[in-house]
XYZ file of C-alpha atoms in Angstrom:
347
model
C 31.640 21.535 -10.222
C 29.758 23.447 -13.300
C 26.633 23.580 -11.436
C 27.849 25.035 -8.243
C 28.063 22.407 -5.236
C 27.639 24.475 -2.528
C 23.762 24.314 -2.996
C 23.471 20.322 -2.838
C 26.365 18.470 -1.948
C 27.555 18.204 2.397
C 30.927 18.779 1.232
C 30.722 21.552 -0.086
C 28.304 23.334 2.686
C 29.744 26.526 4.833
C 29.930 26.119 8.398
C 28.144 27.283 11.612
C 24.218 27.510 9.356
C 23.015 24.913 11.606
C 21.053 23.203 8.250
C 22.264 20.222 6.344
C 19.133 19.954 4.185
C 19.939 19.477 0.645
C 16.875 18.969 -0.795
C 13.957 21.418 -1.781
C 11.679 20.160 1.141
C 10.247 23.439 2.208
C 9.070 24.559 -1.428
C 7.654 21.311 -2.285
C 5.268 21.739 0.861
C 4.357 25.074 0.282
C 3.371 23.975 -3.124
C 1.485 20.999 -2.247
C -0.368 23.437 0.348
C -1.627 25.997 -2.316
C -2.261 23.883 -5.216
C -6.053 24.212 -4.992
C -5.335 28.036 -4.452
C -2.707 28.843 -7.149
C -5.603 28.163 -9.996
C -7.515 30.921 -8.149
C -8.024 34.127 -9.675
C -5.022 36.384 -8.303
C -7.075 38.100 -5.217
C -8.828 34.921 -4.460
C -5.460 32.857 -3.834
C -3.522 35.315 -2.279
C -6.946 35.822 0.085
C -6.369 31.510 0.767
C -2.798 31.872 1.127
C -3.197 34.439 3.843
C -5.754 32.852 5.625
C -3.574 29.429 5.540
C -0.334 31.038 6.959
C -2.199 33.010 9.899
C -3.885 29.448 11.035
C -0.679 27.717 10.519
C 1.660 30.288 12.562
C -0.869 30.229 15.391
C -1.157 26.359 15.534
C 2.448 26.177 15.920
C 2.351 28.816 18.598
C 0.290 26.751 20.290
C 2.237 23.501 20.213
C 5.616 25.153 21.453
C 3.875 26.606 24.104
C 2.698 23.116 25.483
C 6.130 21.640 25.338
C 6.639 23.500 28.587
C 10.268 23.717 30.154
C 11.628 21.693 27.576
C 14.922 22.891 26.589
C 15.615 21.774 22.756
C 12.305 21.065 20.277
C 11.038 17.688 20.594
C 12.429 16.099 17.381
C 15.954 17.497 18.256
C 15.573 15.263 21.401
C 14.517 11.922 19.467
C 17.756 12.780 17.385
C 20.063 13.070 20.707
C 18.394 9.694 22.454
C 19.491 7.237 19.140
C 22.607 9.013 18.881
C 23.845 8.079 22.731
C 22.420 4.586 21.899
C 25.419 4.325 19.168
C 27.996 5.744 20.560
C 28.578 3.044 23.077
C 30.957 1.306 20.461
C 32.855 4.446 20.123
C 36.008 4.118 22.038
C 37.431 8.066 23.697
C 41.032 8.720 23.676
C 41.381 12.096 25.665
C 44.482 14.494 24.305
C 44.054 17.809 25.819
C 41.122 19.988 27.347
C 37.879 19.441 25.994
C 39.680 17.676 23.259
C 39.694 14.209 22.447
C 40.087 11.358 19.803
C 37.082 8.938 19.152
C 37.834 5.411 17.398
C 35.850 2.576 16.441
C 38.346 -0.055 14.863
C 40.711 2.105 12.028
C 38.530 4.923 11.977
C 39.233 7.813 14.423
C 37.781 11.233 14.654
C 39.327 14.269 16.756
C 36.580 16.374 18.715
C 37.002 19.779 20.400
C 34.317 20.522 22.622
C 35.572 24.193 23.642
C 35.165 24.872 19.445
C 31.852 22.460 19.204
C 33.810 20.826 16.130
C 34.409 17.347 15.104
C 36.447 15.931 12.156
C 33.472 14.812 10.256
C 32.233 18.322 10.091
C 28.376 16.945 10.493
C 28.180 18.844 14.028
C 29.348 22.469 12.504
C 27.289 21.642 9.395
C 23.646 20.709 11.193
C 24.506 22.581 14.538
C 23.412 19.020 16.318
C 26.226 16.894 18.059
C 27.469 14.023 15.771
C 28.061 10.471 17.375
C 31.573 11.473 17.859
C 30.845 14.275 19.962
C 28.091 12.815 21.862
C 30.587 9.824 22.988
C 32.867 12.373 24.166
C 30.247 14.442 26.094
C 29.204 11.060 27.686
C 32.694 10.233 28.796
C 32.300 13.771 30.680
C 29.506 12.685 32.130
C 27.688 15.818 30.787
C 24.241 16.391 28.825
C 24.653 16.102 24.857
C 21.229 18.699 24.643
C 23.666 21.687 26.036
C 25.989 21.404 23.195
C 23.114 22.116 20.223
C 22.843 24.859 18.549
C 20.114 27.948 19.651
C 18.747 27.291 16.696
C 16.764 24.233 17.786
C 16.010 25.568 21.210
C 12.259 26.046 22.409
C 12.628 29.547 23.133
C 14.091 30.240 19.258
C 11.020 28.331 18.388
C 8.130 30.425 20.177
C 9.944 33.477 18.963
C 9.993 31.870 15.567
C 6.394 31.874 15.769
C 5.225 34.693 18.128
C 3.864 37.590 15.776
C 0.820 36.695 14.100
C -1.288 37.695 11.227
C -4.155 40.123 12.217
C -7.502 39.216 10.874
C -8.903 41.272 7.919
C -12.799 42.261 6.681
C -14.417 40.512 3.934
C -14.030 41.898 0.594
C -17.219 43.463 0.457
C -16.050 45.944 2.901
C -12.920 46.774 1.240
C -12.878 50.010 -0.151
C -12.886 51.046 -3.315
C -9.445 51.726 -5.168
C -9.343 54.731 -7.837
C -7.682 52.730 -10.299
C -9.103 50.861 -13.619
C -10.951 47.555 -13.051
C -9.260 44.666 -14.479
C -10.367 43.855 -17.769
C -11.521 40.444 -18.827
C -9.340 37.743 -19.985
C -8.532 37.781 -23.734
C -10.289 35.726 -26.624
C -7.579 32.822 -27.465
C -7.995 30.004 -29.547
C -7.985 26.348 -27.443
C -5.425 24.079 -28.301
C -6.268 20.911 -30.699
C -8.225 20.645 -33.671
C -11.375 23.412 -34.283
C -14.515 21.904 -34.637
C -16.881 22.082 -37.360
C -18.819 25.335 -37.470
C -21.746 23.980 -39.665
C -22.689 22.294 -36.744
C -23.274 25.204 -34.744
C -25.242 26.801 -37.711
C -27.022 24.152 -37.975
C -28.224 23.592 -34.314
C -28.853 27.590 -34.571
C -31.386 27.296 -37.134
C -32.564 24.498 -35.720
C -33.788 26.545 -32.708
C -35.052 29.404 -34.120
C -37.141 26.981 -36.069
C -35.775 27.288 -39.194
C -35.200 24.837 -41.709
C -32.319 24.006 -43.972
C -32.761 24.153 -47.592
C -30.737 21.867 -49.923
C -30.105 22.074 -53.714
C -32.850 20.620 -55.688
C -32.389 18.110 -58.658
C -34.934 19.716 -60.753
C -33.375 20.578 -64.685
C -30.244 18.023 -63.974
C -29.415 15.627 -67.018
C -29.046 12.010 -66.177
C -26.695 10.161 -68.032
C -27.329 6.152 -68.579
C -24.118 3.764 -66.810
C -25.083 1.654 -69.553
C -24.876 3.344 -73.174
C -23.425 6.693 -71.412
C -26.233 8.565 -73.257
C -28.102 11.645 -71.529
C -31.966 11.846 -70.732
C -32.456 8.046 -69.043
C -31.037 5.812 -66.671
C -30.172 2.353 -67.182
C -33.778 1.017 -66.085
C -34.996 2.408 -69.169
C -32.034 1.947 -71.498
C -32.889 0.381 -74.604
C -29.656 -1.097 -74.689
C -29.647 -2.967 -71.833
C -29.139 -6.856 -72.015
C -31.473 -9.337 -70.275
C -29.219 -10.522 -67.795
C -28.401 -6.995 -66.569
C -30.397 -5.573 -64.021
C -32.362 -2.747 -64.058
C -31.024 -0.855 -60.492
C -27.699 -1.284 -59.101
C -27.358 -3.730 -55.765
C -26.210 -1.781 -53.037
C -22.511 -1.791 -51.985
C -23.582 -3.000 -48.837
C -25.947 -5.783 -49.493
C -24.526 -9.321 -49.904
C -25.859 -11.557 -52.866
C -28.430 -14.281 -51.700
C -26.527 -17.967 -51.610
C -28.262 -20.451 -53.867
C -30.057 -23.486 -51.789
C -28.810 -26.716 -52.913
C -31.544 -29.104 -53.982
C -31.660 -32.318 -51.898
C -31.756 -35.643 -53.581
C -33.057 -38.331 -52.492
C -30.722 -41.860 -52.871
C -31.490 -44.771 -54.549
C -32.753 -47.441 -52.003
C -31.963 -50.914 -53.388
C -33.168 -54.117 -51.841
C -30.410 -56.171 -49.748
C -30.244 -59.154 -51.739
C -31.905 -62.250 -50.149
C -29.375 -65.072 -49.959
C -30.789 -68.404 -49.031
C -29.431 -69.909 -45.480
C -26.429 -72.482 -46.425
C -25.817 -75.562 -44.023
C -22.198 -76.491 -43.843
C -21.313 -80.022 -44.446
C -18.822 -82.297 -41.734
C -15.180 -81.781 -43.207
C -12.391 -83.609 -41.767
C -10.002 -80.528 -40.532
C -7.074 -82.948 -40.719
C -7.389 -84.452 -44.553
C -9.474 -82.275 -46.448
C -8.638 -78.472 -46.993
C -11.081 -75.504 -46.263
C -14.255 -75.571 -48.506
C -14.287 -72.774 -51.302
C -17.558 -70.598 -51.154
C -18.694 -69.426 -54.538
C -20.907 -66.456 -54.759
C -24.636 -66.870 -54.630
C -26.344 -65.180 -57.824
C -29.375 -63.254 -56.925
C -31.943 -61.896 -59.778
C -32.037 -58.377 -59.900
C -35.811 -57.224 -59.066
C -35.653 -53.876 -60.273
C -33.601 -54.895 -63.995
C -34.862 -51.052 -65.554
C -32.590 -49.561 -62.390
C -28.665 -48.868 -62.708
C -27.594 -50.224 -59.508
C -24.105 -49.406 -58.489
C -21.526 -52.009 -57.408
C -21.552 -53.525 -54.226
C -19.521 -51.658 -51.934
C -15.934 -52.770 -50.281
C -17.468 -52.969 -47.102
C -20.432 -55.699 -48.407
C -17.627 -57.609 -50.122
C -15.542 -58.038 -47.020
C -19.501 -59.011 -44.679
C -19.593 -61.688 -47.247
C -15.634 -62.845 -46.948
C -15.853 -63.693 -42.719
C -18.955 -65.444 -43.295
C -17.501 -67.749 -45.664
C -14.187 -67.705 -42.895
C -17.484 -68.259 -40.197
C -19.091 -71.258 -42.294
C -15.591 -73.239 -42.567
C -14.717 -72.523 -38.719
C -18.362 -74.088 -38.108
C -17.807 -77.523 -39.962
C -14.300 -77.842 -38.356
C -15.636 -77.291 -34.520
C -18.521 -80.026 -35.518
C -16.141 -82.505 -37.185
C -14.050 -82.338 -33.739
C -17.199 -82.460 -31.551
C -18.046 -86.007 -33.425
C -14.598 -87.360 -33.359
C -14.569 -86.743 -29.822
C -18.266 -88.299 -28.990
C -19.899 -85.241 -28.186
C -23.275 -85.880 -28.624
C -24.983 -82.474 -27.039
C -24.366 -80.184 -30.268
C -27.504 -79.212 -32.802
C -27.276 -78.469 -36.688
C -25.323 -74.719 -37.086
C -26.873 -73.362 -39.652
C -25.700 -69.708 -40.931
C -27.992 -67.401 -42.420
């Protein structure tokens, strides 16, 4: 209630204005028509403007005047045509002249035709017939378009539109006005951060083919990072240990990674272990055969060669396992008579 209702809410709208727009339709097209104008210079978009509204009013002009003997505008009439579509499930009580009571279910409405009012207050808010009223015109039998307001009538509408902008010169043949031109728009400093003005100086001199001159190092002291004496540098400090080197690496430049020397691995012989033959061993009586471990001379006795690995230890465990499995399978192949089997001998 602070912010005054009467502009934006239906409730609060006065009667008989024959509008029920509450939003800000009108202004937002005008705006979205000149936006390319409004950053015109002042003459320029008022010169656009014109020239827009003198096209536009004479458009219109023209499309009124080919509605021909239409009575109400065309949109008025799409309005009127869905509106007798629903009131067919609006039931009409009559009560006295021209006035009546319209129900659908618990919801009733009374409607005086003589007044052009209806309980809703939608017909003398928009000035168009509401449902209500357009089920009790149709129980009359009578045309919903002659109850709208003159508002939305054609004739209102070509009158709306008939005077026109006259056409103007171009602005060279304007003529001239006594007063003082316009002066030019001020100096003003551009929003963010200034640039650098050396750079400009520098891309001055640059084109006028100038050069810039720096300080020169001539009659400067250097002081040693070594001893912190003046007149030498740590090249030619007499201080300076061995391992120190005479310039500073750059910040930038990674030290080299040392290459690690390959080395080449002891090859040692494989041991040569002479073939064993397994002997016939009664599977039943005697138990498996123990296998000792063959002795080989070392070849190379000036050479430390390491211990034999776990993985040599366990090749030479299954083929001890292997040699006892072979003089069981031949001890069974004689007991049975088998005579189609040859020596197994295991190298």
């Amino acid at each position: 209630m602070e912010r005054d209702p009467k502009s934006w809410c239906r409730a609060f709208f006065e009667v008989d204005r024959a509008c029920d727009a509450y939003e800000n339709g009108i202004s937002e097209s005008f705006n979205s028509v000149i936006d390319l104008a409004r950053k015109r210079p002042l003459i320029t978009m008022l010169e656009e403007i014109r020239i827009y509204a003198m096209e536009r009013m004479y458009k219109m002009l023209q499309e009124g005047q080919s509605w021909g003997n239409l009575k109400i505008c065309p949109s008025i009439r799409l309005k009127i045509s869905k509106l007798k579509k629903q009131q067919r499930f609006w039931g009409v009580i009559p009560s006295g002249i021209q006035q009546y009571e319209v129900r659908i279910g618990n919801d009733g409405y009374a409607v005086d035709l003589n007044n052009n009012t209806c309980g809703c207050r939608s017909w003398q808010v928009s000035g168009i017939p509401c449902v209500h009223a357009v089920a009790a015109i149709s129980y009359l039998n009578r045309n919903a378009e002659d109850y709208v307001a003159p508002w939305f009538h054609t004739a209102m509408f070509l009158t709306c539109y008939n005077h026109t902008i006259n056409p103007l010169n171009g602005s060279s043949m304007w003529p001239e006005a006594p007063y003082m031109k316009p002066l030019p728009p001020q100096k003003r400093r551009l929003p963010g951060r200034p640039t650098l003005k050396r750079k400009k100086d520098q891309s001055e001199m640059e084109s006028k083919g100038k050069t810039r001159h720096t300080i020169s190092k001539a009659g400067s002291v250097n002081r040693c990072t070594i001893c912190r004496e003046r007149g030498h540098n740590r090249s030619t400090c007499p201080t300076r240990p061995a391992d120190v080197a005479s310039t500073s690496r750059p910040k930038n430049k990674k030290p080299k990674k040392c290459k690690k020397e390959k080395v080449d691995p002891v090859q040692v012989p494989a041991p040569q272990v002479d073939p064993v033959q397994a002997d016939p061993v009664d599977p039943v009586d005697v138990p498996a055969p123990h296998v000792e471990p063959v002795q080989v001379d070392d070849p190379h006795p000036d050479v430390d060669v390491p211990a034999q690995p776990v993985a040599t230890r366990q090749r030479i465990r299954k083929y001890s396992e292997r040699i006892t499995k072979i003089g069981l399978r031949r001890k069974v192949l004689k007991k049975e008579g088998s005579t189609g089997h040859n020596p197994m001998v295991l190298e």
